[in-house]
Amino acid sequence: MRISVIGAGYVGLVQTAIMANIGHDVMCVDSDPEKIKKLKNGECPIYEPELQDMIEDAKAQIFYGNTVEQAANWGEIVFVCVGTPEKEDGSPDLQYIDNVAKEIGESMREHIIVVNKSTVPPGTAHRVKEIIQKYQKFPTTFDVVSNPEFLREGCAIHDAMNGDRIVIGTDNWKTAEKLIEAYQELQTQVFLTDTISAEMIKYASNAFLATKISFINAIAQICEQVGADVKEVARGMGLDHRIGDKFLGAGIGWGGSCFGKDTSALIHIADQIGYDFKMLKATKEINEQMPKEFIQKIQTNLNGVNDKIIGVLGVAFKPDTDDMRDARSIPIIQKLVKEGAIVKVYDPVAKHNAEKILTNVQWTNTIEELAENTDAILIITEWKEFKDIKWREIKQKMRNPRIFDGRNMFEEEEMKRIGYEYYSIGRPNKEGIHNQ
Ligand code: UGA
């Protein structure tokens, strides 16, 4: 099948790689000439495990271009994967979607299926249809489908190949059959519904996941005060199938390009129809509170941070990505610097993106270098390699062996045995621990 993908961001590139590996001939277009140049040279413009190899493996079946016109006249199915960033009032900015729809209308010459993979408010498929119709130069039939994406950064290929479901929103059975055929190789269950419900499923899913994390973070606050261990609580809760054990990892909160934007959008959508989505507002408030609580914990236990040397392990919004969007490291580091701390930073891959945002910090290339003379080490992103840190050796380099674990990667007993003061989230310090 001939497939087009408009937009070479996370969603578009993964879609390109998956479709080409299935065996389709894919035309991937992006208006950014630099991105396309890199891709043509065999270079993946984003860091995402397995993506570069997938693109390389299927390179004979991937073609690149710079215009929507090329995409509209290549594929029987045209996936739209452009950004819908947050506007100041919280609503999603649909200008890129609208532009693509206009250009598709102007350039399409044969029947195509336009598939919206971007996260868009309910009703956008109808809006896209109207725009295409308005600008159509060569009258021909077409269809607009909603097919939201559920992949996570850092494990995007795995998620796309092993998804729980493929949601297809359309009221046209023939169109649905074509889409099912395009995805058939993945052997993932397909959920067929109408376009508006499909669009809503995406927002509801992200809002629910963000709420699940904020819920466990709220529980963590209580655990610390009453003497419970939030990791144990989450484990015990997760055994109930109705709850499940995923997304119950307490920590300094969620970040990234989606949860913040999509929760704001849903609150805005609700506001517009007169519904005050108080629960989702609380989800966001709790998330904003988590870095503040963490900073407070550091300040209290260090007796203020002025002139203290603090090492930060991990700055990306989550492991296995170089994405810094809405990363929790940003408010935490900025506040510590403002309060007079000397902050040293290490991240295995995000440095090139983080340098532009996190100024006034010292970048280090190794964990040993980071630890030198520090009064505390903070764990902000739970990179797998941090699990293998030789903490005994690191301790020798530090001025004061203290760890503030914002992702609950380690156990207090283990760290205490080595000689660290150890603080985490939702797990109270055992009495007398630091005096032994
Ligand atoms: C999220 C959703 O999980 C995807 O299904 C969705 O497709 C994507 O948004 C999107 O809309 O594009 P993503 O933001 O890439 O994916 O990453 P997640 O793995 O969901 O992590 C989001 C944030 O939650 C990270 O900051 C992570 O550290 C945090 N998190 C996650 C926790 O604090 N605790 C957890 O238990 C899980």
CSV table of C-alpha atoms and ligand atoms in Angstrom, one decimal:
chain,number,residue,atom,x,y,z
A,1,MET,CA,0.0,0.0,0.0
A,2,ARG,CA,1.2,3.6,-0.6
A,3,ILE,CA,1.2,5.6,2.6
A,4,SER,CA,1.9,9.2,3.3
A,5,VAL,CA,2.9,10.7,6.6
A,6,ILE,CA,2.8,14.5,7.2
A,7,GLY,CA,5.1,15.7,10.0
A,8,ALA,CA,8.4,14.1,11.0
A,9,GLY,CA,8.1,14.5,14.8
A,10,TYR,CA,7.9,11.6,17.3
A,11,VAL,CA,4.5,10.4,16.0
A,12,GLY,CA,5.2,10.9,12.3
A,13,LEU,CA,8.6,9.3,12.4
A,14,VAL,CA,7.5,6.3,14.3
A,15,GLN,CA,4.5,5.9,12.0
A,16,THR,CA,6.8,6.1,9.0
A,17,ALA,CA,9.1,3.5,10.5
A,18,ILE,CA,6.3,1.1,11.4
A,19,MET,CA,4.4,1.4,8.1
A,20,ALA,CA,7.6,0.9,6.1
A,21,ASN,CA,8.7,-2.1,8.1
A,22,ILE,CA,5.3,-3.7,7.6
A,23,GLY,CA,6.0,-3.4,3.9
A,24,HIS,CA,4.2,-0.3,2.8
A,25,ASP,CA,5.8,2.4,0.6
A,26,VAL,CA,5.9,5.5,2.7
A,27,MET,CA,6.3,9.1,1.7
A,28,CYS,CA,7.3,11.2,4.8
A,29,VAL,CA,7.1,15.0,4.5
A,30,ASP,CA,8.0,17.8,6.8
A,31,SER,CA,8.2,21.5,6.2
A,32,ASP,CA,11.6,21.7,8.0
A,33,PRO,CA,14.2,21.2,5.3
A,34,GLU,CA,16.9,20.5,8.0
A,35,LYS,CA,15.0,17.5,9.3
A,36,ILE,CA,14.4,16.1,5.9
A,37,LYS,CA,18.0,16.6,4.9
A,38,LYS,CA,19.1,14.7,8.0
A,39,LEU,CA,16.7,11.9,7.3
A,40,LYS,CA,17.9,11.6,3.7
A,41,ASN,CA,21.4,11.3,5.0
A,42,GLY,CA,20.3,8.4,7.2
A,43,GLU,CA,20.3,10.4,10.4
A,44,CYS,CA,17.3,10.3,12.8
A,45,PRO,CA,16.6,13.9,14.1
A,46,ILE,CA,15.3,12.7,17.5
A,47,TYR,CA,16.7,10.3,20.1
A,48,GLU,CA,14.4,7.4,20.4
A,49,PRO,CA,15.6,3.8,21.0
A,50,GLU,CA,15.3,1.5,18.0
A,51,LEU,CA,13.9,4.3,15.7
A,52,GLN,CA,17.1,4.9,13.8
A,53,ASP,CA,17.6,1.1,13.1
A,54,MET,CA,13.9,0.7,12.0
A,55,ILE,CA,14.3,3.6,9.6
A,56,GLU,CA,17.6,2.2,8.3
A,57,ASP,CA,16.1,-1.3,7.9
A,58,ALA,CA,13.3,-0.1,5.7
A,59,LYS,CA,15.1,2.7,3.9
A,60,ALA,CA,14.3,1.2,0.5
A,61,GLN,CA,10.7,1.8,1.2
A,62,ILE,CA,10.8,5.3,2.7
A,63,PHE,CA,10.8,8.5,0.5
A,64,TYR,CA,11.1,12.0,1.8
A,65,GLY,CA,9.6,15.3,0.8
A,66,ASN,CA,9.0,18.8,1.9
A,67,THR,CA,5.5,19.5,0.8
A,68,VAL,CA,2.0,18.5,1.7
A,69,GLU,CA,1.3,18.3,-2.0
A,70,GLN,CA,3.8,15.4,-2.4
A,71,ALA,CA,2.1,13.6,0.5
A,72,ALA,CA,-1.5,14.2,-0.8
A,73,ASN,CA,-0.6,12.8,-4.2
A,74,TRP,CA,1.4,9.8,-3.0
A,75,GLY,CA,-0.6,7.8,-0.5
A,76,GLU,CA,-4.0,6.1,-0.5
A,77,ILE,CA,-3.9,6.9,3.2
A,78,VAL,CA,-2.4,10.2,4.4
A,79,PHE,CA,-1.5,10.3,8.1
A,80,VAL,CA,-1.5,13.8,9.6
A,81,CYS,CA,1.0,13.9,12.5
A,82,VAL,CA,1.6,17.6,13.1
A,83,GLY,CA,1.9,19.4,16.4
A,84,THR,CA,-1.1,20.9,18.3
A,85,PRO,CA,0.8,23.0,20.9
A,86,GLU,CA,-0.9,24.6,23.9
A,87,LYS,CA,-2.1,28.2,23.5
A,88,GLU,CA,-1.9,30.7,26.3
A,89,ASP,CA,-5.6,30.0,27.4
A,90,GLY,CA,-4.8,26.2,27.5
A,91,SER,CA,-6.6,25.4,24.3
A,92,PRO,CA,-4.8,23.5,21.5
A,93,ASP,CA,-3.4,25.5,18.6
A,94,LEU,CA,-4.9,24.0,15.5
A,95,GLN,CA,-3.1,26.2,12.9
A,96,TYR,CA,-0.8,23.4,11.7
A,97,ILE,CA,-3.8,21.0,11.3
A,98,ASP,CA,-5.8,23.7,9.4
A,99,ASN,CA,-2.8,24.5,7.1
A,100,VAL,CA,-2.3,20.9,6.3
A,101,ALA,CA,-6.0,20.5,5.6
A,102,LYS,CA,-6.0,23.5,3.3
A,103,GLU,CA,-3.0,22.3,1.4
A,104,ILE,CA,-4.4,18.8,1.0
A,105,GLY,CA,-7.6,20.3,-0.4
A,106,GLU,CA,-5.6,22.4,-2.9
A,107,SER,CA,-3.5,19.6,-4.1
A,108,MET,CA,-5.3,16.2,-3.9
A,109,ARG,CA,-6.3,14.8,-7.3
A,110,GLU,CA,-7.6,11.3,-6.4
A,111,HIS,CA,-9.6,9.7,-3.6
A,112,ILE,CA,-7.6,9.6,-0.4
A,113,ILE,CA,-8.2,8.8,3.3
A,114,VAL,CA,-6.9,11.6,5.5
A,115,VAL,CA,-6.1,10.1,8.9
A,116,ASN,CA,-5.7,12.4,11.9
A,117,LYS,CA,-3.1,11.1,14.3
A,118,SER,CA,-2.4,14.4,16.0
A,119,THR,CA,-4.1,15.0,19.4
A,120,VAL,CA,-7.1,17.2,18.5
A,121,PRO,CA,-10.3,18.4,20.2
A,122,PRO,CA,-13.5,16.5,19.5
A,123,GLY,CA,-15.0,17.7,16.3
A,124,THR,CA,-11.7,18.3,14.5
A,125,ALA,CA,-12.2,15.6,11.9
A,126,HIS,CA,-15.4,17.4,10.8
A,127,ARG,CA,-13.5,20.7,10.8
A,128,VAL,CA,-10.7,19.1,8.6
A,129,LYS,CA,-13.3,17.8,6.2
A,130,GLU,CA,-14.9,21.2,5.8
A,131,ILE,CA,-11.5,22.9,5.2
A,132,ILE,CA,-10.5,20.3,2.6
A,133,GLN,CA,-13.8,20.7,0.8
A,134,LYS,CA,-13.5,24.5,0.8
A,135,TYR,CA,-10.1,24.5,-0.8
A,136,GLN,CA,-10.5,21.5,-3.2
A,137,LYS,CA,-9.3,22.4,-6.7
A,138,PHE,CA,-9.8,19.0,-8.3
A,139,PRO,CA,-13.2,17.6,-7.1
A,140,THR,CA,-12.8,14.1,-5.9
A,141,THR,CA,-14.1,12.0,-3.0
A,142,PHE,CA,-12.2,11.7,0.3
A,143,ASP,CA,-12.7,10.7,3.9
A,144,VAL,CA,-11.3,12.0,7.2
A,145,VAL,CA,-10.6,9.5,10.0
A,146,SER,CA,-9.5,9.9,13.6
A,147,ASN,CA,-6.8,7.5,14.6
A,148,PRO,CA,-5.1,8.7,17.9
A,149,GLU,CA,-1.7,7.7,18.9
A,150,PHE,CA,-0.9,6.1,22.3
A,151,LEU,CA,2.9,5.6,22.2
A,152,ARG,CA,5.2,6.8,24.9
A,153,GLU,CA,8.5,8.5,24.2
A,154,GLY,CA,11.4,6.3,25.2
A,155,CYS,CA,9.6,3.2,24.2
A,156,ALA,CA,7.7,4.5,21.1
A,157,ILE,CA,8.6,1.6,18.8
A,158,HIS,CA,7.8,-1.0,21.3
A,159,ASP,CA,4.5,0.7,22.1
A,160,ALA,CA,3.6,1.1,18.4
A,161,MET,CA,4.4,-2.6,17.6
A,162,ASN,CA,2.7,-3.9,20.7
A,163,GLY,CA,-0.1,-1.5,21.4
A,164,ASP,CA,-3.2,-2.4,23.5
A,165,ARG,CA,-5.5,-1.1,20.8
A,166,ILE,CA,-5.7,0.8,17.6
A,167,VAL,CA,-8.6,3.2,17.8
A,168,ILE,CA,-10.2,4.0,14.4
A,169,GLY,CA,-12.9,6.7,14.3
A,170,THR,CA,-15.0,6.7,11.2
A,171,ASP,CA,-18.6,6.2,10.1
A,172,ASN,CA,-17.6,4.7,6.8
A,173,TRP,CA,-17.1,0.9,6.8
A,174,LYS,CA,-15.0,0.8,3.6
A,175,THR,CA,-12.6,3.4,5.0
A,176,ALA,CA,-12.3,1.3,8.2
A,177,GLU,CA,-11.5,-1.8,6.2
A,178,LYS,CA,-8.7,0.1,4.4
A,179,LEU,CA,-7.2,1.3,7.7
A,180,ILE,CA,-7.5,-2.2,9.2
A,181,GLU,CA,-5.6,-3.6,6.2
A,182,ALA,CA,-2.8,-1.0,6.6
A,183,TYR,CA,-2.3,-2.1,10.3
A,184,GLN,CA,-3.1,-5.8,9.8
A,185,GLU,CA,0.5,-7.0,10.3
A,186,LEU,CA,0.7,-5.6,13.8
A,187,GLN,CA,-2.0,-8.0,15.0
A,188,THR,CA,-3.3,-5.4,17.5
A,189,GLN,CA,-7.0,-5.3,18.4
A,190,VAL,CA,-8.9,-2.6,16.6
A,191,PHE,CA,-11.5,-0.5,18.3
A,192,LEU,CA,-13.9,1.0,15.8
A,193,THR,CA,-15.9,4.0,16.8
A,194,ASP,CA,-17.1,7.4,15.5
A,195,THR,CA,-14.6,10.2,14.9
A,196,ILE,CA,-15.7,12.4,17.9
A,197,SER,CA,-15.5,9.5,20.4
A,198,ALA,CA,-12.0,8.6,19.0
A,199,GLU,CA,-10.8,12.1,19.5
A,200,MET,CA,-12.2,12.1,23.0
A,201,ILE,CA,-10.6,8.7,23.8
A,202,LYS,CA,-7.2,10.3,23.4
A,203,TYR,CA,-7.8,13.2,25.8
A,204,ALA,CA,-9.6,11.0,28.3
A,205,SER,CA,-6.7,8.4,28.3
A,206,ASN,CA,-4.0,11.0,28.9
A,207,ALA,CA,-6.0,12.8,31.5
A,208,PHE,CA,-6.7,9.5,33.3
A,209,LEU,CA,-3.0,8.5,33.3
A,210,ALA,CA,-1.9,11.9,34.6
A,211,THR,CA,-4.6,11.7,37.3
A,212,LYS,CA,-3.5,8.2,38.3
A,213,ILE,CA,0.1,9.5,38.8
A,214,SER,CA,-1.1,12.6,40.7
A,215,PHE,CA,-3.3,10.4,42.8
A,216,ILE,CA,-0.4,8.2,43.9
A,217,ASN,CA,1.7,11.4,44.5
A,218,ALA,CA,-1.1,12.7,46.8
A,219,ILE,CA,-1.1,9.4,48.6
A,220,ALA,CA,2.7,9.7,48.9
A,221,GLN,CA,2.3,13.0,50.8
A,222,ILE,CA,0.1,11.2,53.3
A,223,CYS,CA,2.3,8.2,53.5
A,224,GLU,CA,5.3,10.3,54.6
A,225,GLN,CA,3.3,11.7,57.5
A,226,VAL,CA,1.7,8.6,58.7
A,227,GLY,CA,4.7,6.3,58.3
A,228,ALA,CA,3.5,4.2,55.3
A,229,ASP,CA,5.7,3.3,52.3
A,230,VAL,CA,4.1,4.5,49.1
A,231,LYS,CA,5.9,1.8,47.0
A,232,GLU,CA,4.3,-0.9,49.2
A,233,VAL,CA,0.9,0.9,49.0
A,234,ALA,CA,1.1,1.1,45.2
A,235,ARG,CA,2.2,-2.6,45.0
A,236,GLY,CA,-0.8,-3.6,47.2
A,237,MET,CA,-3.2,-1.5,45.2
A,238,GLY,CA,-1.9,-2.6,41.9
A,239,LEU,CA,-2.7,-6.3,42.6
A,240,ASP,CA,-6.3,-5.4,42.2
A,241,HIS,CA,-7.0,-5.9,38.5
A,242,ARG,CA,-9.5,-3.1,38.5
A,243,ILE,CA,-6.7,-0.7,39.5
A,244,GLY,CA,-3.6,-2.3,37.8
A,245,ASP,CA,0.0,-1.7,38.8
A,246,LYS,CA,1.0,0.7,35.9
A,247,PHE,CA,1.4,4.5,36.4
A,248,LEU,CA,1.5,4.2,40.1
A,249,GLY,CA,5.1,5.3,40.4
A,250,ALA,CA,5.2,8.1,43.0
A,251,GLY,CA,7.9,10.8,42.4
A,252,ILE,CA,8.4,14.4,41.6
A,253,GLY,CA,5.5,14.4,39.1
A,254,TRP,CA,4.8,14.0,35.4
A,255,GLY,CA,6.3,16.1,32.6
A,256,GLY,CA,6.7,15.8,28.8
A,257,SER,CA,5.0,17.2,25.8
A,258,CYS,CA,1.6,15.6,26.3
A,259,PHE,CA,0.2,15.3,29.8
A,260,GLY,CA,0.4,19.0,30.6
A,261,LYS,CA,-0.9,20.1,27.2
A,262,ASP,CA,-3.7,17.5,27.0
A,263,THR,CA,-5.0,18.1,30.5
A,264,SER,CA,-5.1,21.8,29.9
A,265,ALA,CA,-6.9,21.2,26.6
A,266,LEU,CA,-9.5,19.0,28.2
A,267,ILE,CA,-10.1,21.5,31.0
A,268,HIS,CA,-10.6,24.1,28.3
A,269,ILE,CA,-12.9,21.9,26.3
A,270,ALA,CA,-15.0,21.3,29.5
A,271,ASP,CA,-15.0,25.0,30.4
A,272,GLN,CA,-16.4,25.8,26.9
A,273,ILE,CA,-19.4,23.6,27.5
A,274,GLY,CA,-19.9,24.9,31.0
A,275,TYR,CA,-18.5,22.0,32.9
A,276,ASP,CA,-15.9,22.8,35.7
A,277,PHE,CA,-13.5,19.8,35.5
A,278,LYS,CA,-12.4,20.2,39.1
A,279,MET,CA,-10.8,16.8,39.3
A,280,LEU,CA,-8.5,17.5,36.4
A,281,LYS,CA,-7.5,20.9,37.8
A,282,ALA,CA,-6.5,19.1,41.0
A,283,THR,CA,-4.5,16.6,39.0
A,284,LYS,CA,-2.5,19.6,37.6
A,285,GLU,CA,-2.2,21.3,41.0
A,286,ILE,CA,-0.8,18.3,42.7
A,287,ASN,CA,1.7,17.9,39.9
A,288,GLU,CA,2.9,21.5,40.3
A,289,GLN,CA,3.2,20.9,44.0
A,290,MET,CA,5.5,17.9,43.8
A,291,PRO,CA,8.8,19.7,42.8
A,292,LYS,CA,8.0,22.4,45.4
A,293,GLU,CA,7.7,19.7,48.1
A,294,PHE,CA,11.0,18.1,46.9
A,295,ILE,CA,12.8,21.5,47.1
A,296,GLN,CA,11.5,22.1,50.6
A,297,LYS,CA,12.8,18.7,51.7
A,298,ILE,CA,16.2,19.5,50.3
A,299,GLN,CA,16.3,23.0,51.9
A,300,THR,CA,15.2,21.6,55.3
A,301,ASN,CA,17.7,18.8,55.4
A,302,LEU,CA,20.6,20.9,54.0
A,303,ASN,CA,19.8,23.8,56.3
A,304,GLY,CA,19.3,26.0,53.3
A,305,VAL,CA,21.0,25.5,49.9
A,306,ASN,CA,23.0,28.8,49.6
A,307,ASP,CA,26.6,27.9,48.6
A,308,LYS,CA,25.9,24.2,48.8
A,309,ILE,CA,27.2,22.1,46.0
A,310,ILE,CA,24.4,19.9,44.6
A,311,GLY,CA,24.7,17.2,41.9
A,312,VAL,CA,21.7,16.5,39.7
A,313,LEU,CA,21.4,13.0,38.1
A,314,GLY,CA,19.2,13.1,35.1
A,315,VAL,CA,17.3,16.1,33.5
A,316,ALA,CA,15.2,14.6,30.7
A,317,PHE,CA,11.5,14.4,31.4
A,318,LYS,CA,11.8,10.7,31.6
A,319,PRO,CA,14.5,8.0,30.8
A,320,ASP,CA,15.4,7.0,27.3
A,321,THR,CA,14.7,10.3,25.8
A,322,ASP,CA,16.5,13.6,25.2
A,323,ASP,CA,13.2,15.5,25.5
A,324,MET,CA,13.2,18.4,28.0
A,325,ARG,CA,9.7,19.5,27.5
A,326,ASP,CA,8.0,20.3,30.8
A,327,ALA,CA,10.8,18.3,32.6
A,328,ARG,CA,10.6,18.4,36.3
A,329,SER,CA,14.3,19.1,36.4
A,330,ILE,CA,13.7,22.7,35.1
A,331,PRO,CA,11.7,24.2,38.1
A,332,ILE,CA,13.9,22.3,40.6
A,333,ILE,CA,17.2,23.3,39.2
A,334,GLN,CA,16.1,26.9,38.5
A,335,LYS,CA,14.9,27.3,42.1
A,336,LEU,CA,18.1,25.8,43.6
A,337,VAL,CA,20.3,28.1,41.5
A,338,LYS,CA,18.1,31.1,42.5
A,339,GLU,CA,18.6,30.2,46.2
A,340,GLY,CA,22.3,30.3,45.8
A,341,ALA,CA,23.2,26.6,45.2
A,342,ILE,CA,26.1,25.6,43.0
A,343,VAL,CA,24.4,23.0,40.7
A,344,LYS,CA,26.3,20.3,38.8
A,345,VAL,CA,24.4,18.3,36.2
A,346,TYR,CA,24.7,14.9,34.5
A,347,ASP,CA,22.4,13.3,31.9
A,348,PRO,CA,23.4,10.5,29.5
A,349,VAL,CA,21.7,12.0,26.5
A,350,ALA,CA,19.7,15.2,27.1
A,351,LYS,CA,22.6,17.6,27.6
A,352,HIS,CA,22.4,19.1,24.1
A,353,ASN,CA,18.7,20.0,24.6
A,354,ALA,CA,19.0,20.9,28.3
A,355,GLU,CA,22.0,23.3,27.9
A,356,LYS,CA,19.7,25.8,26.2
A,357,ILE,CA,17.3,25.8,29.1
A,358,LEU,CA,19.4,25.2,32.2
A,359,THR,CA,21.9,28.0,32.3
A,360,ASN,CA,24.1,28.7,35.3
A,361,VAL,CA,24.8,25.1,36.0
A,362,GLN,CA,28.0,23.1,35.6
A,363,TRP,CA,27.8,20.2,33.1
A,364,THR,CA,29.7,17.1,33.9
A,365,ASN,CA,30.5,14.1,31.6
A,366,THR,CA,30.7,11.4,34.3
A,367,ILE,CA,28.9,10.6,37.5
A,368,GLU,CA,32.2,10.6,39.4
A,369,GLU,CA,32.9,14.1,38.2
A,370,LEU,CA,29.4,15.1,39.2
A,371,ALA,CA,29.8,13.7,42.7
A,372,GLU,CA,33.1,15.6,43.5
A,373,ASN,CA,32.7,17.8,46.6
A,374,THR,CA,28.9,17.7,46.6
A,375,ASP,CA,26.7,18.2,49.6
A,376,ALA,CA,23.9,16.2,48.1
A,377,ILE,CA,23.0,14.2,44.9
A,378,LEU,CA,19.5,14.5,43.5
A,379,ILE,CA,17.9,11.8,41.3
A,380,ILE,CA,15.5,13.5,38.9
A,381,THR,CA,15.3,11.1,36.0
A,382,GLU,CA,15.5,7.3,36.6
A,383,TRP,CA,17.9,6.3,33.9
A,384,LYS,CA,18.7,2.6,34.1
A,385,GLU,CA,22.4,3.2,34.3
A,386,PHE,CA,21.9,4.9,37.7
A,387,LYS,CA,20.9,1.5,39.1
A,388,ASP,CA,24.6,0.4,38.5
A,389,ILE,CA,26.2,3.4,40.2
A,390,LYS,CA,29.0,2.2,42.6
A,391,TRP,CA,27.6,4.2,45.5
A,392,ARG,CA,30.5,3.3,47.8
A,393,GLU,CA,33.0,4.9,45.5
A,394,ILE,CA,30.8,7.9,44.8
A,395,LYS,CA,30.5,8.4,48.6
A,396,GLN,CA,34.3,9.0,48.9
A,397,LYS,CA,34.0,11.8,46.4
A,398,MET,CA,31.2,13.7,48.1
A,399,ARG,CA,31.6,16.3,50.8
A,400,ASN,CA,28.5,15.1,52.5
A,401,PRO,CA,26.9,11.8,51.5
A,402,ARG,CA,23.3,12.6,51.0
A,403,ILE,CA,20.8,11.4,48.3
A,404,PHE,CA,17.5,12.9,47.5
A,405,ASP,CA,15.8,10.3,45.3
A,406,GLY,CA,13.0,12.0,43.4
A,407,ARG,CA,12.1,8.7,41.6
A,408,ASN,CA,12.2,6.2,44.4
A,409,MET,CA,15.0,4.2,42.6
A,410,PHE,CA,16.7,2.9,45.7
A,411,GLU,CA,15.9,1.6,49.2
A,412,GLU,CA,16.8,3.5,52.4
A,413,GLU,CA,18.3,0.5,54.1
A,414,GLU,CA,20.6,-0.2,51.3
A,415,MET,CA,21.8,3.4,51.2
A,416,LYS,CA,22.1,3.7,54.9
A,417,ARG,CA,24.3,0.6,55.0
A,418,ILE,CA,26.7,2.4,52.7
A,419,GLY,CA,26.6,5.5,54.9
A,420,TYR,CA,24.3,7.8,53.1
A,421,GLU,CA,21.5,10.0,54.4
A,422,TYR,CA,18.7,9.0,52.0
A,423,TYR,CA,15.4,10.8,51.3
A,424,SER,CA,12.8,9.8,48.8
A,425,ILE,CA,9.1,10.4,48.0
A,426,GLY,CA,6.3,9.0,50.2
A,427,ARG,CA,8.7,6.9,52.2
A,428,PRO,CA,9.3,8.3,55.7
A,429,ASN,CA,12.9,8.0,57.1
A,430,LYS,CA,13.1,5.3,59.8
A,431,GLU,CA,13.6,6.7,63.2
A,432,GLY,CA,17.2,7.4,64.3
A,433,ILE,CA,18.5,6.3,61.0
A,434,HIS,CA,21.0,9.1,60.5
A,435,ASN,CA,22.5,8.7,63.9
A,436,GLN,CA,23.6,5.1,63.5
B,1,UGA,C1,2.1,9.8,27.3
B,1,UGA,C2,1.2,8.6,27.3
B,1,UGA,O1,1.7,7.6,28.3
B,1,UGA,C3,1.1,8.0,25.9
B,1,UGA,O2,0.2,6.9,25.9
B,1,UGA,C4,0.7,9.1,24.9
B,1,UGA,O3,0.6,8.6,23.6
B,1,UGA,C5,1.7,10.2,25.0
B,1,UGA,O4,1.7,10.7,26.3
B,1,UGA,C6,1.2,11.3,24.0
B,1,UGA,O5,0.1,11.8,24.2
B,1,UGA,O6,1.9,11.5,23.1
B,1,UGA,P1,4.8,10.2,27.3
B,1,UGA,O7,4.5,11.5,27.8
B,1,UGA,O8,5.7,10.0,26.2
B,1,UGA,O9,3.5,9.3,27.0
B,1,UGA,O10,5.5,9.4,28.6
B,1,UGA,P2,5.0,8.6,29.8
B,1,UGA,O11,5.7,7.3,29.9
B,1,UGA,O12,3.5,8.5,29.8
B,1,UGA,O13,5.5,9.5,31.0
B,1,UGA,C7,4.9,10.8,31.3
B,1,UGA,C8,5.4,11.4,32.6
B,1,UGA,O14,4.9,10.7,33.7
B,1,UGA,C9,7.0,11.3,32.7
B,1,UGA,O15,7.4,12.5,33.3
B,1,UGA,C10,7.1,10.1,33.7
B,1,UGA,O16,8.3,10.3,34.5
B,1,UGA,C11,5.9,10.3,34.6
B,1,UGA,N1,5.5,9.0,35.3
B,1,UGA,C12,5.1,8.0,34.6
B,1,UGA,C13,5.4,9.0,36.7
B,1,UGA,O17,5.8,10.0,37.4
B,1,UGA,N2,5.0,7.9,37.3
B,1,UGA,C14,4.6,6.8,36.6
B,1,UGA,O18,4.2,5.8,37.3
B,1,UGA,C15,4.6,6.8,35.2
